[in-house]
Amino acid sequence: MTARLFGFVLVTAMTVTPTLRADDYTLEASHAAVTFKISHVGLSWTHGRFKDLSGTFTIDPGNPAATRFDIAAKVDSVDTDNAKRDEHLRSPDFFNAKQYPNLTFKSTSAKPVKGGYEVTGVLTLNGMKKQITIIVTGGKTAEFPKGVQRTGYSTEFKIKRSEFGMDKMLEMIGDDVFISASFEGTRN
Amino acid sequence: MPNPVLMAQAIGIAAFLAVIISWSLGRSGVSGGAVGVGLGVFAGAWVLGLTPQVPPRGALDRLQLILIPAIVLTEVVITSRTWWVGWVLRATVAVLAAPLLVYGSSYVTDLSGPGSREWTTGIAAAIFTSLAAVLMLVWILLTQLATQASRSATIAVAITAAGTAVTMMLSGYATGGQLGLPLAAAVGVIAFSDSRHASGAVAVAIVTLFSLLVIGRLFAGLTTLHAVGLFATPLLACVPDLPQLRQWGPRTRATLRVVLTAVPVVLVLWLAQQKFAEDSGPSSEGSSNATFSDYLDYSK
């Protein structure tokens, strides 16, 4: 009798309690942006973006440690609205796009914080890897268009380009690069 | 941006080392010109902050760490071995030069997933074969010329190296292009040193020049037209040695060699400057857009 009662309670609990399952998302490039700004001669900020983005991410509310982000940008797609400057940015003076064509962030751990996650991962830039920790906020969900579940996140962080081997022209073009990323993903 | 003081220092130290080393090795039978130019380029790179990283991370690192030592060693061996050993070594360097420079790049490696390399195996083989053949041709003709007309041949190569440096700086590789300046200085001063050093100096300079142009074309914004034009330019120094012109005096032919080289280099520089101005956006009188000279003057 006790065993039957226990089984009933267990089945009822499993049925009634909402399931917190992991959802896999594919980054939607048309609603994603990775932009940056960098100081020019200490006078103003030059803004740029990467036009070619891709990635996947997994959100697991029940097990935040399983949440992961895997985002990539083709450095060849850098765009600062000046063809000559973009050409220079692709050269070995900066991104060395033909030698190291991808900029990637792969998370290694995540823990929930207010409004999102604190994500630690490896940023690969100019062929050099460095562990960074960023705060990713967002997580609202929507069904748009009908039948397509989506969510979105945003983050802002700063890196020193010299730590990634991009150490040319530091006297004119700042070492600190402020990066802003915002992206939506559609659930697989 | 390019610092003119550093560039002047790099030119000075490269020229100084090339002269001192070629003079020091002059009586030993070792190719002082090759060693002098090689070390001059290294010293210039050090002054310019272009010291290669170990292990090499890019084409410019591989040029300095592998290719230049290999060609210097080849030229040193050539002076102490039979001629065919030297040419086998030179051919080996010529064949390996381009693949070494593009090693690990998106041209020949699937860096963005399977099948993402830009050149198929067949295309890569054709490009490498063509580049090796062109390098070998220019190398043979210029070193041959350097044994007959050492001064004008080395000056012609030095002019081309200087032109290559500025053209590359105008073509989106502001720092890497500067390596052409110590190269030009090192090979240029050999022109006024013992003529026995000219052949080795020209050999090192031609391979370095070739490498810079390949790097500029494949990794930066140097156009094919400018790259081919610059590498072909020193060949014009061979024109005064055509049978029809041989009756001209040696001084006239030497002057002609320098002029025939300088004119196309100036033309390529002018074209590169025009392209730089066009790509940098609208430029009118009173425009606030920075010019190349603005960047040169910035650190003064």
Tab-separated table of C-alpha atoms in Angstrom:
chain	number	residue	atom	x	y	z
A	1	MET	CA	0.000	0.000	0.000
A	2	THR	CA	2.809	2.367	0.943
A	3	ALA	CA	4.656	1.527	-2.246
A	4	ARG	CA	1.553	2.166	-4.359
A	5	LEU	CA	0.989	5.511	-2.669
A	6	PHE	CA	4.604	6.494	-3.239
A	7	GLY	CA	4.350	5.561	-6.901
A	8	PHE	CA	1.178	7.593	-7.312
A	9	VAL	CA	2.738	10.640	-5.692
A	10	LEU	CA	5.826	10.320	-7.860
A	11	VAL	CA	3.880	10.036	-11.111
A	12	THR	CA	1.635	12.939	-10.125
A	13	ALA	CA	4.631	15.107	-9.259
A	14	MET	CA	6.314	14.340	-12.586
A	15	THR	CA	3.136	15.185	-14.453
A	16	VAL	CA	2.253	18.389	-12.653
A	17	THR	CA	5.727	19.958	-12.209
A	18	PRO	CA	6.665	22.062	-15.281
A	19	THR	CA	9.586	20.523	-17.219
A	20	LEU	CA	12.753	22.639	-17.397
A	21	ARG	CA	14.418	21.189	-20.442
A	22	ALA	CA	17.450	22.319	-22.394
A	23	ASP	CA	16.685	24.112	-25.628
A	24	ASP	CA	19.111	24.295	-28.530
A	25	TYR	CA	19.081	27.432	-30.651
A	26	THR	CA	20.704	28.400	-33.926
A	27	LEU	CA	21.834	31.986	-34.213
A	28	GLU	CA	19.755	33.973	-36.664
A	29	ALA	CA	22.203	36.177	-38.520
A	30	SER	CA	19.543	38.661	-39.618
A	31	HIS	CA	18.891	39.472	-35.967
A	32	ALA	CA	22.423	39.390	-34.674
A	33	ALA	CA	25.219	41.902	-34.470
A	34	VAL	CA	28.746	41.968	-33.181
A	35	THR	CA	29.969	45.540	-33.132
A	36	PHE	CA	33.045	47.155	-31.686
A	37	LYS	CA	34.493	50.564	-31.028
A	38	ILE	CA	38.103	51.583	-30.668
A	39	SER	CA	39.810	54.862	-29.930
A	40	HIS	CA	41.376	56.840	-32.789
A	41	VAL	CA	44.270	59.016	-31.573
A	42	GLY	CA	42.437	59.310	-28.263
A	43	LEU	CA	40.028	61.764	-29.879
A	44	SER	CA	37.050	59.770	-31.035
A	45	TRP	CA	35.685	56.266	-31.398
A	46	THR	CA	35.798	54.344	-34.622
A	47	HIS	CA	32.890	51.918	-34.835
A	48	GLY	CA	32.823	48.702	-36.776
A	49	ARG	CA	30.986	45.430	-37.074
A	50	PHE	CA	31.312	41.913	-38.403
A	51	LYS	CA	28.706	41.175	-41.036
A	52	ASP	CA	29.100	37.407	-41.254
A	53	LEU	CA	27.992	35.739	-38.015
A	54	SER	CA	27.022	32.221	-37.089
A	55	GLY	CA	26.619	30.118	-33.992
A	56	THR	CA	24.538	27.968	-31.746
A	57	PHE	CA	23.597	28.124	-28.109
A	58	THR	CA	21.866	25.968	-25.569
A	59	ILE	CA	19.783	27.315	-22.727
A	60	ASP	CA	19.081	24.925	-19.899
A	61	PRO	CA	17.115	26.596	-17.087
A	62	GLY	CA	17.051	23.383	-15.101
A	63	ASN	CA	20.776	22.957	-15.256
A	64	PRO	CA	22.435	26.328	-15.882
A	65	ALA	CA	25.845	24.688	-15.992
A	66	ALA	CA	24.760	23.024	-19.237
A	67	THR	CA	23.981	26.373	-20.823
A	68	ARG	CA	26.505	27.142	-23.528
A	69	PHE	CA	27.207	29.714	-26.209
A	70	ASP	CA	29.210	29.091	-29.366
A	71	ILE	CA	29.387	32.203	-31.535
A	72	ALA	CA	31.644	32.869	-34.566
A	73	ALA	CA	32.357	35.799	-36.862
A	74	LYS	CA	34.281	35.846	-40.115
A	75	VAL	CA	36.890	38.567	-39.683
A	76	ASP	CA	36.921	39.045	-43.450
A	77	SER	CA	33.460	40.582	-43.047
A	78	VAL	CA	34.725	43.468	-40.908
A	79	ASP	CA	33.057	46.711	-41.891
A	80	THR	CA	33.931	50.168	-40.611
A	81	ASP	CA	32.332	52.021	-43.523
A	82	ASN	CA	35.715	52.783	-45.087
A	83	ALA	CA	37.082	50.371	-47.715
A	84	LYS	CA	40.726	51.291	-47.181
A	85	ARG	CA	40.514	50.938	-43.419
A	86	ASP	CA	38.708	47.598	-43.760
A	87	GLU	CA	41.446	46.369	-46.097
A	88	HIS	CA	44.043	47.389	-43.534
A	89	LEU	CA	42.102	45.692	-40.732
A	90	ARG	CA	42.106	42.426	-42.709
A	91	SER	CA	45.877	42.585	-43.198
A	92	PRO	CA	48.460	40.995	-40.893
A	93	ASP	CA	48.735	44.366	-39.134
A	94	PHE	CA	45.448	43.533	-37.405
A	95	PHE	CA	43.235	40.481	-37.974
A	96	ASN	CA	45.407	38.655	-40.544
A	97	ALA	CA	42.189	37.398	-42.072
A	98	LYS	CA	43.751	34.912	-44.481
A	99	GLN	CA	45.783	33.266	-41.740
A	100	TYR	CA	43.178	33.455	-38.973
A	101	PRO	CA	39.785	33.882	-40.667
A	102	ASN	CA	37.550	33.234	-37.656
A	103	LEU	CA	36.798	35.047	-34.440
A	104	THR	CA	35.104	32.658	-32.045
A	105	PHE	CA	33.738	32.503	-28.532
A	106	LYS	CA	33.099	29.104	-27.017
A	107	SER	CA	31.732	29.006	-23.510
A	108	THR	CA	33.138	26.571	-20.987
A	109	SER	CA	30.854	27.306	-18.039
A	110	ALA	CA	27.828	29.401	-17.149
A	111	LYS	CA	26.054	30.306	-13.985
A	112	PRO	CA	22.788	32.187	-13.591
A	113	VAL	CA	22.849	35.812	-12.513
A	114	LYS	CA	20.090	38.373	-12.342
A	115	GLY	CA	18.731	38.833	-15.851
A	116	GLY	CA	20.950	36.272	-17.550
A	117	TYR	CA	24.151	34.333	-17.149
A	118	GLU	CA	27.742	34.891	-16.193
A	119	VAL	CA	29.507	33.019	-18.950
A	120	THR	CA	33.131	32.010	-18.974
A	121	GLY	CA	34.620	30.902	-22.250
A	122	VAL	CA	37.490	31.017	-24.661
A	123	LEU	CA	37.729	33.923	-27.085
A	124	THR	CA	39.859	33.126	-30.119
A	125	LEU	CA	41.095	36.113	-32.071
A	126	ASN	CA	44.033	36.377	-34.447
A	127	GLY	CA	44.759	32.719	-33.733
A	128	MET	CA	45.261	33.364	-30.027
A	129	LYS	CA	43.006	32.000	-27.318
A	130	LYS	CA	42.185	33.738	-24.066
A	131	GLN	CA	39.675	32.916	-21.366
A	132	ILE	CA	37.217	35.697	-20.637
A	133	THR	CA	34.129	36.053	-18.478
A	134	ILE	CA	31.156	38.046	-19.705
A	135	ILE	CA	27.658	38.833	-18.486
A	136	VAL	CA	25.008	37.778	-20.982
A	137	THR	CA	21.578	39.264	-20.363
A	138	GLY	CA	18.237	38.503	-21.929
A	139	GLY	CA	16.399	35.263	-22.252
A	140	LYS	CA	12.905	36.483	-23.061
A	141	THR	CA	11.181	34.193	-25.487
A	142	ALA	CA	8.724	34.778	-28.282
A	143	GLU	CA	7.013	32.832	-31.020
A	144	PHE	CA	7.691	34.680	-34.232
A	145	PRO	CA	6.671	33.928	-36.878
A	146	LYS	CA	4.066	31.439	-35.782
A	147	GLY	CA	5.633	28.117	-34.958
A	148	VAL	CA	9.143	29.494	-34.551
A	149	GLN	CA	10.315	29.808	-30.961
A	150	ARG	CA	13.066	32.304	-30.408
A	151	THR	CA	15.051	33.927	-27.658
A	152	GLY	CA	17.748	36.583	-27.532
A	153	TYR	CA	20.706	37.712	-25.485
A	154	SER	CA	23.063	40.676	-25.366
A	155	THR	CA	26.467	41.351	-23.870
A	156	GLU	CA	29.106	44.052	-23.694
A	157	PHE	CA	32.703	43.530	-22.737
A	158	LYS	CA	36.182	44.911	-23.261
A	159	ILE	CA	39.374	43.234	-24.439
A	160	LYS	CA	42.915	44.402	-24.962
A	161	ARG	CA	43.857	43.665	-28.568
A	162	SER	CA	47.545	43.440	-27.667
A	163	GLU	CA	46.754	40.353	-25.589
A	164	PHE	CA	45.679	38.692	-28.828
A	165	GLY	CA	48.868	39.524	-30.701
A	166	MET	CA	47.332	42.601	-32.338
A	167	ASP	CA	49.966	45.018	-31.145
A	168	LYS	CA	50.580	47.223	-34.166
A	169	MET	CA	50.011	51.007	-34.118
A	170	LEU	CA	49.075	51.148	-30.460
A	171	GLU	CA	50.209	54.766	-30.295
A	172	MET	CA	47.379	55.824	-32.601
A	173	ILE	CA	44.738	53.175	-32.364
A	174	GLY	CA	43.704	52.192	-28.851
A	175	ASP	CA	44.531	48.927	-27.156
A	176	ASP	CA	41.109	48.643	-25.530
A	177	VAL	CA	38.399	47.325	-27.812
A	178	PHE	CA	34.829	47.622	-26.595
A	179	ILE	CA	32.708	44.842	-28.010
A	180	SER	CA	28.952	44.644	-28.032
A	181	ALA	CA	27.078	41.560	-29.155
A	182	SER	CA	23.356	41.014	-29.441
A	183	PHE	CA	21.726	38.038	-31.046
A	184	GLU	CA	18.582	36.035	-31.434
A	185	GLY	CA	18.373	32.330	-31.967
A	186	THR	CA	15.603	30.131	-33.254
A	187	ARG	CA	14.894	26.933	-31.382
A	188	ASN	CA	15.900	23.789	-33.234
B	1	MET	CA	51.282	54.337	-38.227
B	2	PRO	CA	54.674	54.276	-39.954
B	3	ASN	CA	57.239	56.153	-37.897
B	4	PRO	CA	59.728	57.948	-40.179
B	5	VAL	CA	62.382	58.122	-37.462
B	6	LEU	CA	62.266	54.365	-36.936
B	7	MET	CA	62.306	53.790	-40.679
B	8	ALA	CA	65.400	55.985	-41.019
B	9	GLN	CA	67.072	54.100	-38.182
B	10	ALA	CA	66.190	50.752	-39.780
B	11	ILE	CA	67.637	51.920	-43.094
B	12	GLY	CA	70.795	53.140	-41.385
B	13	ILE	CA	71.487	50.029	-39.353
B	14	ALA	CA	70.739	47.725	-42.293
B	15	ALA	CA	73.129	49.615	-44.544
B	16	PHE	CA	75.802	49.752	-41.854
B	17	LEU	CA	75.608	46.022	-41.105
B	18	ALA	CA	75.587	45.056	-44.777
B	19	VAL	CA	78.751	47.063	-45.428
B	20	ILE	CA	80.578	45.916	-42.307
B	21	ILE	CA	79.726	42.237	-42.745
B	22	SER	CA	80.436	42.084	-46.457
B	23	TRP	CA	83.739	43.865	-45.838
B	24	SER	CA	84.611	41.564	-42.913
B	25	LEU	CA	83.859	38.403	-44.862
B	26	GLY	CA	85.349	39.728	-48.058
B	27	ARG	CA	88.622	37.812	-47.836
B	28	SER	CA	87.203	34.613	-46.372
B	29	GLY	CA	85.546	33.486	-49.572
B	30	VAL	CA	82.134	33.432	-47.879
B	31	SER	CA	79.355	35.369	-49.612
B	32	GLY	CA	79.566	38.520	-47.513
B	33	GLY	CA	76.860	40.180	-49.587
B	34	ALA	CA	74.313	37.476	-48.779
B	35	VAL	CA	75.151	37.403	-45.076
B	36	GLY	CA	75.255	41.207	-44.920
B	37	VAL	CA	71.876	41.677	-46.572
B	38	GLY	CA	70.312	38.901	-44.489
B	39	LEU	CA	71.539	40.317	-41.187
B	40	GLY	CA	70.782	43.857	-42.335
B	41	VAL	CA	67.147	42.920	-42.916
B	42	PHE	CA	66.969	41.235	-39.492
B	43	ALA	CA	68.422	44.289	-37.767
B	44	GLY	CA	66.060	46.577	-39.649
B	45	ALA	CA	63.108	44.398	-38.672
B	46	TRP	CA	64.185	44.578	-35.052
B	47	VAL	CA	64.315	48.383	-35.156
B	48	LEU	CA	60.896	48.504	-36.821
B	49	GLY	CA	59.341	46.220	-34.215
B	50	LEU	CA	58.906	43.440	-36.765
B	51	THR	CA	60.995	40.878	-34.924
B	52	PRO	CA	59.530	37.478	-35.815
B	53	GLN	CA	57.565	35.509	-33.272
B	54	VAL	CA	58.690	32.021	-32.317
B	55	PRO	CA	57.042	29.758	-33.291
B	56	PRO	CA	56.104	31.685	-36.437
B	57	ARG	CA	52.482	32.847	-36.518
B	58	GLY	CA	52.364	34.484	-39.921
B	59	ALA	CA	53.987	34.697	-43.325
B	60	LEU	CA	56.337	37.526	-42.316
B	61	ASP	CA	57.592	35.418	-39.394
B	62	ARG	CA	58.230	32.447	-41.689
B	63	LEU	CA	60.052	34.692	-44.149
B	64	GLN	CA	62.420	35.906	-41.449
B	65	LEU	CA	62.852	32.685	-39.496
B	66	ILE	CA	63.083	30.154	-42.312
B	67	LEU	CA	63.304	31.604	-45.801
B	68	ILE	CA	65.947	34.313	-45.376
B	69	PRO	CA	68.285	32.045	-43.328
B	70	ALA	CA	67.776	29.306	-45.952
B	71	ILE	CA	68.751	31.537	-48.846
B	72	VAL	CA	71.698	33.057	-46.979
B	73	LEU	CA	72.908	29.541	-46.177
B	74	THR	CA	72.422	28.546	-49.811
B	75	GLU	CA	74.509	31.461	-51.036
B	76	VAL	CA	77.229	30.687	-48.483
B	77	VAL	CA	77.306	27.052	-49.604
B	78	ILE	CA	77.395	28.063	-53.263
B	79	THR	CA	80.680	29.904	-52.824
B	80	SER	CA	82.354	26.785	-51.462
B	81	ARG	CA	80.785	24.020	-53.585
B	82	THR	CA	80.478	23.085	-57.213
B	83	TRP	CA	78.034	25.170	-59.209
B	84	TRP	CA	75.355	22.488	-59.620
B	85	VAL	CA	75.056	21.963	-55.861
B	86	GLY	CA	74.302	25.641	-55.534
B	87	TRP	CA	71.637	25.606	-58.196
B	88	VAL	CA	69.967	22.537	-56.713
B	89	LEU	CA	69.794	24.388	-53.390
B	90	ARG	CA	68.496	27.540	-55.076
B	91	ALA	CA	65.831	25.548	-56.924
B	92	THR	CA	64.796	23.939	-53.647
B	93	VAL	CA	64.366	27.336	-52.011
B	94	ALA	CA	62.441	28.626	-55.039
B	95	VAL	CA	60.069	25.652	-54.988
B	96	LEU	CA	59.442	25.854	-51.236
B	97	ALA	CA	59.181	29.649	-50.907
B	98	ALA	CA	55.514	30.214	-51.818
B	99	PRO	CA	54.126	27.104	-50.038
B	100	LEU	CA	56.014	28.144	-46.926
B	101	LEU	CA	54.551	31.645	-47.012
B	102	VAL	CA	50.937	30.498	-47.389
B	103	TYR	CA	51.318	27.574	-45.002
B	104	GLY	CA	48.337	27.198	-42.655
B	105	SER	CA	46.371	29.983	-44.351
B	106	SER	CA	42.812	29.832	-45.660
B	107	TYR	CA	44.232	29.397	-49.186
B	108	VAL	CA	45.473	25.882	-48.490
B	109	THR	CA	43.873	24.877	-45.196
B	110	ASP	CA	40.260	24.201	-44.214
B	111	LEU	CA	40.163	26.811	-41.466
B	112	SER	CA	36.420	27.392	-41.650
B	113	GLY	CA	35.190	23.838	-41.926
B	114	PRO	CA	35.638	21.007	-44.422
B	115	GLY	CA	36.193	22.178	-47.987
B	116	SER	CA	36.635	25.824	-47.015
B	117	ARG	CA	40.140	26.237	-48.411
B	118	GLU	CA	40.247	28.763	-51.230
B	119	TRP	CA	42.555	26.798	-53.543
B	120	THR	CA	41.991	23.220	-54.599
B	121	THR	CA	45.065	20.994	-54.629
B	122	GLY	CA	45.342	21.384	-58.402
B	123	ILE	CA	45.077	25.163	-58.344
B	124	ALA	CA	47.550	25.388	-55.475
B	125	ALA	CA	50.013	23.186	-57.361
B	126	ALA	CA	49.653	25.328	-60.500
B	127	ILE	CA	50.129	28.574	-58.551
B	128	PHE	CA	53.133	27.256	-56.622
B	129	THR	CA	54.741	25.897	-59.786
B	130	SER	CA	54.247	29.180	-61.636
B	131	LEU	CA	55.593	31.228	-58.736
B	132	ALA	CA	58.626	28.959	-58.365
B	133	ALA	CA	59.349	29.219	-62.090
B	134	VAL	CA	59.056	33.017	-62.078
B	135	LEU	CA	61.231	33.316	-58.979
B	136	MET	CA	63.853	31.045	-60.459
B	137	LEU	CA	63.874	32.949	-63.760
B	138	VAL	CA	64.310	36.357	-62.123
B	139	TRP	CA	66.868	34.908	-59.714
B	140	ILE	CA	69.002	33.411	-62.499
B	141	LEU	CA	68.888	36.503	-64.711
B	142	LEU	CA	69.586	38.988	-61.913
B	143	THR	CA	72.417	37.047	-60.264
B	144	GLN	CA	73.934	36.562	-63.723
B	145	LEU	CA	73.648	40.290	-64.341
B	146	ALA	CA	75.140	41.001	-60.907
B	147	THR	CA	78.304	39.120	-61.830
B	148	GLN	CA	78.735	41.300	-64.948
B	149	ALA	CA	77.373	44.651	-63.801
B	150	SER	CA	77.359	44.455	-60.031
B	151	ARG	CA	76.740	48.118	-59.242
B	152	SER	CA	73.814	48.837	-61.552
B	153	ALA	CA	72.236	45.421	-60.890
B	154	THR	CA	72.221	45.919	-57.115
B	155	ILE	CA	70.960	49.496	-57.476
B	156	ALA	CA	68.125	48.250	-59.697
B	157	VAL	CA	67.116	45.685	-57.070
B	158	ALA	CA	67.410	48.285	-54.290
B	159	ILE	CA	65.110	50.691	-56.169
B	160	THR	CA	62.561	47.921	-56.619
B	161	ALA	CA	62.760	46.975	-52.933
B	162	ALA	CA	62.193	50.567	-51.862
B	163	GLY	CA	59.276	50.887	-54.278
B	164	THR	CA	57.833	47.620	-52.990
B	165	ALA	CA	58.022	48.887	-49.409
B	166	VAL	CA	56.043	52.044	-50.100
B	167	THR	CA	53.573	50.293	-52.430
B	168	MET	CA	52.813	47.681	-49.778
B	169	MET	CA	52.379	50.390	-47.146
B	170	LEU	CA	49.883	52.059	-49.468
B	171	SER	CA	48.162	48.729	-50.062
B	172	GLY	CA	46.963	47.962	-46.583
B	173	TYR	CA	50.066	46.509	-44.966
B	174	ALA	CA	51.603	49.516	-43.241
B	175	THR	CA	54.068	47.667	-41.023
B	176	GLY	CA	55.038	44.624	-43.119
B	177	GLY	CA	55.799	46.770	-46.131
B	178	GLN	CA	58.414	48.645	-44.136
B	179	LEU	CA	60.647	45.568	-44.244
B	180	GLY	CA	61.418	46.521	-47.844
B	181	LEU	CA	63.250	49.630	-46.631
B	182	PRO	CA	66.109	47.913	-44.748
B	183	LEU	CA	66.242	45.433	-47.627
B	184	ALA	CA	66.690	48.279	-50.104
B	185	ALA	CA	69.332	49.903	-47.921
B	186	ALA	CA	71.289	46.696	-47.371
B	187	VAL	CA	71.396	45.670	-51.022
B	188	GLY	CA	71.891	49.272	-52.137
B	189	VAL	CA	75.114	49.797	-50.203
B	190	ILE	CA	76.524	46.550	-51.596
B	191	ALA	CA	76.535	48.397	-54.923
B	192	PHE	CA	79.375	50.509	-53.607
B	193	SER	CA	81.244	47.655	-51.988
B	194	ASP	CA	83.345	44.844	-53.463
B	195	SER	CA	81.701	43.545	-56.662
B	196	ARG	CA	82.264	39.945	-55.524
B	197	HIS	CA	79.457	40.385	-52.992
B	198	ALA	CA	76.830	41.506	-55.494
B	199	SER	CA	75.595	38.105	-56.642
B	200	GLY	CA	74.850	36.806	-53.130
B	201	ALA	CA	73.295	40.117	-52.086
B	202	VAL	CA	71.037	40.153	-55.133
B	203	ALA	CA	70.006	36.530	-54.520
B	204	VAL	CA	68.899	37.258	-50.944
B	205	ALA	CA	67.209	40.466	-52.043
B	206	ILE	CA	65.275	38.808	-54.885
B	207	VAL	CA	63.898	36.037	-52.662
B	208	THR	CA	62.961	38.547	-49.943
B	209	LEU	CA	61.386	40.858	-52.504
B	210	PHE	CA	59.422	37.954	-53.983
B	211	SER	CA	58.232	36.968	-50.508
B	212	LEU	CA	57.126	40.480	-49.600
B	213	LEU	CA	55.148	40.754	-52.824
B	214	VAL	CA	53.498	37.358	-52.292
B	215	ILE	CA	52.600	38.360	-48.724
B	216	GLY	CA	51.308	41.746	-49.877
B	217	ARG	CA	49.193	40.158	-52.622
B	218	LEU	CA	47.814	37.199	-50.673
B	219	PHE	CA	47.553	38.584	-47.136
B	220	ALA	CA	47.022	42.325	-47.693
B	221	GLY	CA	45.619	44.562	-50.401
B	222	LEU	CA	48.433	44.611	-52.961
B	223	THR	CA	46.964	44.162	-56.435
B	224	THR	CA	48.192	41.500	-58.833
B	225	LEU	CA	49.133	44.215	-61.340
B	226	HIS	CA	51.334	46.035	-58.839
B	227	ALA	CA	52.896	42.828	-57.515
B	228	VAL	CA	53.734	41.463	-60.954
B	229	GLY	CA	54.895	44.869	-62.159
B	230	LEU	CA	57.273	45.305	-59.255
B	231	PHE	CA	58.747	41.808	-59.479
B	232	ALA	CA	59.249	42.085	-63.226
B	233	THR	CA	60.843	45.514	-62.979
B	234	PRO	CA	64.426	44.436	-62.143
B	235	LEU	CA	64.414	42.339	-65.313
B	236	LEU	CA	64.448	45.570	-67.306
B	237	ALA	CA	67.971	46.051	-65.999
B	238	CYS	CA	68.945	43.210	-68.344
B	239	VAL	CA	67.768	45.099	-71.449
B	240	PRO	CA	71.047	47.042	-72.001
B	241	ASP	CA	72.795	43.677	-72.293
B	242	LEU	CA	70.839	42.716	-75.375
B	243	PRO	CA	73.184	42.180	-78.371
B	244	GLN	CA	71.839	45.273	-80.151
B	245	LEU	CA	72.809	47.542	-77.242
B	246	ARG	CA	76.106	46.014	-76.312
B	247	GLN	CA	78.065	48.490	-78.419
B	248	TRP	CA	77.048	51.222	-76.009
B	249	GLY	CA	79.582	52.160	-73.367
B	250	PRO	CA	79.475	50.526	-69.907
B	251	ARG	CA	78.569	53.780	-68.184
B	252	THR	CA	75.677	54.454	-70.563
B	253	ARG	CA	74.364	50.934	-70.133
B	254	ALA	CA	74.675	51.160	-66.336
B	255	THR	CA	72.694	54.417	-66.347
B	256	LEU	CA	70.108	52.846	-68.624
B	257	ARG	CA	69.725	49.882	-66.234
B	258	VAL	CA	68.912	52.218	-63.340
B	259	VAL	CA	66.559	54.411	-65.381
B	260	LEU	CA	64.715	51.431	-66.890
B	261	THR	CA	64.106	50.132	-63.375
B	262	ALA	CA	63.205	53.423	-61.757
B	263	VAL	CA	60.559	54.472	-64.300
B	264	PRO	CA	58.176	51.512	-63.816
B	265	VAL	CA	58.697	51.604	-60.048
B	266	VAL	CA	57.635	55.257	-60.000
B	267	LEU	CA	54.661	54.373	-62.206
B	268	VAL	CA	53.527	51.596	-59.838
B	269	LEU	CA	53.969	53.961	-56.880
B	270	TRP	CA	51.806	56.559	-58.586
B	271	LEU	CA	49.107	53.967	-59.340
B	272	ALA	CA	49.210	52.712	-55.745
B	273	GLN	CA	48.887	56.265	-54.434
B	274	GLN	CA	45.891	56.843	-56.732
B	275	LYS	CA	44.235	53.657	-55.490
B	276	PHE	CA	44.959	54.597	-51.895
B	277	ALA	CA	43.312	57.978	-52.385
B	278	GLU	CA	40.278	56.443	-54.132
B	279	ASP	CA	39.754	53.757	-51.505
B	280	SER	CA	40.146	56.247	-48.677
B	281	GLY	CA	37.013	58.083	-49.735
B	282	PRO	CA	36.379	61.436	-51.375
B	283	SER	CA	39.397	63.671	-51.255
B	284	SER	CA	39.064	67.260	-52.278
B	285	GLU	CA	41.055	70.358	-51.536
B	286	GLY	CA	40.615	71.270	-47.923
B	287	SER	CA	39.379	67.796	-47.116
B	288	SER	CA	40.010	66.596	-43.600
B	289	ASN	CA	40.792	63.067	-44.793
B	290	ALA	CA	44.287	62.012	-43.752
B	291	THR	CA	46.736	61.375	-46.548
B	292	PHE	CA	49.594	58.896	-46.493
B	293	SER	CA	52.016	61.708	-45.679
B	294	ASP	CA	49.800	62.752	-42.762
B	295	TYR	CA	50.302	59.336	-41.260
B	296	LEU	CA	54.031	59.502	-41.949
B	297	ASP	CA	54.245	62.870	-40.231
B	298	TYR	CA	52.078	61.953	-37.277
B	299	SER	CA	54.829	60.676	-34.993
B	300	LYS	CA	57.249	63.523	-35.740
